[in-house]
Structure formats: C-alpha cells, structure tokens
C-alpha cells in the first residue's frame, strides 16, 4: 500500500544572526524532503548539524528563515501563533531529550496532560492513560512524581503523554541520550511497535547509532545540509 | 480540582520555606492593619463616648443661631412640646433641659469669666456622667436654689473651697443686671480643661431666677442609645419639630474639632493600609516572579505541548491567590483574636494618660473590631495580590516555547 506524504519540507533554511553583528550562521541550508505517513525516521548527524533545529521547525516551535513546511496539506507559514499551538496540540506529540515532565504532577497526570488539553473526558483519558502506562511497563507507578522515577521510567511517561493524544506525528529529540543502551533500545522498539500499530509517524533527531540502525528512513545532516 | 489548580497548589507547597515567608508577610501585614484600625476605632469611640457623656450629650436642640451666637434672646419657649415629640423618637434615651449663658464669677480673691449651666439635676444624671466627676462635695438637688458646683481649676483660681461663697453676675433676659451669691457645694475634676476651669453648675430654677427667664430654657441635651445612629436620630428629631425655629446639632457639629480628629484618624489608617499593601505586594511579586523564573523551562514545555497562554496566566494568578488567601485567613484570625483578647483586657496606657485625657480618652483603651473593615481589608489584600501577580503571569504566558525549553 502506497504511503501518503504527511510532511513536506521545501527548501527550508534557518539563519541565525548574532546581535550587533553581521555574522550569520546557517543552521539549515535549503533542506528539502518528504516524510511518509507511518514512517520511522531518524535525522542523524553530529552536534551542530541542525537536527534539533529541523525538528523544532517541523514541530511548529520555531520558524524557518525561508522555505515552507507543509503538514497534511497545511502550510505552517499560513498559520497564526495560536493556530500553530492548536496544530501542536492536535497533531504533534513531543518526546524531549530531558523528558520534561511537569514535576508537580504524578506519572498518570503527566501522561494524560495533553489529552486533558484536548478536552478528552476525564474517565476516558484516565482509562487510556492507565492502559498506556501499563503497556509501557509502568503499572503501579502511576502515582509517583517524576522525581521518584528513574530516567527510563520518566522517558516512558513522556512517550505515554505523546501517544495518548493520538497524534499523527511524534517528534523525539535525542530520546535515548540520557538512557543506558538497554533501556534506550527497549524504548525505541516500543515506539517502533506503536508506529506500526497506530500508524504514527515518528521522527527522531539522534546521533545514537542504535536508533539509526532501527530507523526505516535515515536522513543524515551535516552543517545544515542533507548529505544522505 | 482542575489540573491547573492542582499544579498551582502543588507549586506553592514545592518551596515551603518561600511560601511560608510570603504567607507570613501577608498574615502579619493584615493582622497589624486589623489591630491598628481596631485600636484607633476603640480610642475614637472612647473619645466620643466620654466627650458626649461627660456634659455635651449626643445631640443638642437650640433656637436657630444659638450655637453660633449664644444669647438669652434665643431661648426656647415651647420646651414641653419638644419633649413630647422626643418621647416618641426611637434612639432618644434621655433628654434634659438646660439654661446656658456667660457669666462672671467672683470670690473675695479673684474673678473669672465662665460658662454657666442651669441644670435639672435628676434629668442630668440620666443624661451625662458629670455627677460622677465630683472630686469633693456633692451634686446638686432640685431644692438647691443657692448652691453652685465649680471645676477644680476654677476653684484654685478663685482661691475657694467647699462652703465658700461666690457671686455670679450676668445680664438678665430683660436687660437688667443679674447678680446673686451661691455656696460651693461641689468641686469637679472632669479631666477636661474647659470644664474644670471654665464651668459652673447651678439648678435650672436658680438660673431662670438669676437671668429672668420665666420658664424658658437655652437648650435640650439628648443622649442617644447608639452613637452609630446619631445622624438618623437627628433626622428623626428634625422631622418632628419646626426646623425653621430650631437647630438640631449632633456632637460632630457641636465639637467639629473632635470630629475632624476622628476623620484624621481614618486618613491615617488609610495611609497605613497603603504602606501595608505595598509591603504585601512586594512580597507576593517577589515570590511569584522567582517562582516563574525558576519554572521557565517547565512553562516552555507546557506551551510546546499546546497549553494556551491564558491557561498559564490563570495558573500563576491562582498561585498568587492561594498564597494570599492562606495569608489573609491566618492574618484575619490573628488580628481578630488579638483584638478580641485586648478588647476584654484593654491596653493600659497609663504612662501617657495625661495626654490621652486631654482628648477625653481614658488610660485603658479597648480595641473595637469592625467585621466590615476586616472583610474590606482582607478583600483589598487579596485583590492586590492577584493584581500584582499579573505581571509575572503575563511574562510566563508570553514565553517563546523553544527559548524557554532551552533555558537553564
């Protein structure tokens, strides 16, 4: 079955100019690529290659200096900040490098946070959150705060939070960076399974070889350009 | 409890030391304000009560123009009809007739200008406490046609004592020279200079005889059941008598200086309220600002996940409201408790009693709690806390998610 293009990136550039200076740095330089629905994509490259910048632009957290990002036939440049926030809420899930759970909420409350913002009824989101945590091996830990969970457990909660909102796309920025190799590998396998079962497009920014090996599509960046 | 309210509440308990300090600042600020206002109210109330109960009365009725320009030609001739009207007015506890005029008092040693009161001793006892201020001797009785009571300072000036004779001289209502001798039967120590130095009391009948008044009086002094209802009672009296002929004056008009002093106290209290609000606002602002700065990354994540800016604003404002709410609760309890306790025991200020007495305030002051004031102050402190939090709340809501996430 032919997959549809869910994200279309056309000639994206991101230029940073230092304050009170004419010095410009191109974090991204005319990037063009299409990402298919349900794909498991790794954007790899050394530090400073532009991986996170590209991910942030796809995730509508940052604006490109030039070029266009189209998600499900909607150009991000046509949306207002409020509409971009809405897009993030409804279509994009985030798994950050540093888990970034809300420290005052329990694992369960963190997991259901985005579903709460979407307006999912309490009983439904609670049920789904508990189920998601159980699937991720966190049964009986739902009432613990992030400070009481290990790094791997916190990352699983972050994944549960991203998935529960039923996004089309999940953007994961170095999700295994703070995990041991075994835990990291388990999590990637879990996400790959979710991608397959739920038809979610996963896009990773990573320099972890294990993640690159497990990806269906590998995009390599260097100095803001796609080299492979 | 909504998730945002939960986050707000849990953020307060996250840094208990800082939250406790802020709550304490609010609590102590409000408690101080409540106590100060209650103290001032207690002192003011005592001042008015003492002033009106000593001799003036709460309300006075005269012929129009008498207060401004006292004279026998402005005597009341229809006192009985006024007394009849007063009997049916709610709030009039007691009323007494008086004759008032300036006179010269003389002894073999000296003489002085005084204000002469002709009183009905029995009615006066129900109206004022002047009979309780005798240092020596006895109060007047109805039969005392040639007896006089003077203040201690006047007695000293005249070099007189109990049993001594003094002469009163004035002008009668018919223009004749009025003069008569009286025996001192009592010496007053009211603690007020205008009484102890400038006042003499004789019976109303003796005054009428001296001043050829033929049944007339100068004023009707009234004691009200409650000083808080004084204006309403005065309005009721005005509705029952001919206000073209008579003036009805409350103590505020009889002693404008006393009234202005009380108004000054209100201004002073307002100033203290402002200062307390500044301190509370600074405390709350500091706490919320620190809290927001510490959570920049957290807010960035929340915004990145799709939280609306106004939800962030509401959450921060809720934190401020909760902190202030707890502080206000403790402050109200502390302030009220202190006032209630000291309202029973009183605050002994004997060390400065001479200064207080000159303002008709006793040595022991009893703070008076006004629930309405407490609610208003608590509301103002609460509102100030929320308003002050808007700046850091807006700051948090306007964060760029990506910059906030990168914040260390």
CSV table of C-alpha atoms in Angstrom, one decimal, chain A residues 47 62 95 108 217-218:
chain,number,residue,atom,x,y,z
A,47,UNK,CA,26.3,18.1,17.2
A,62,UNK,CA,10.4,27.6,15.5
A,95,UNK,CA,9.3,13.5,23.4
A,108,UNK,CA,-0.6,9.4,35.5
A,217,UNK,CA,14.4,6.1,6.8
A,218,UNK,CA,17.7,7.7,7.7
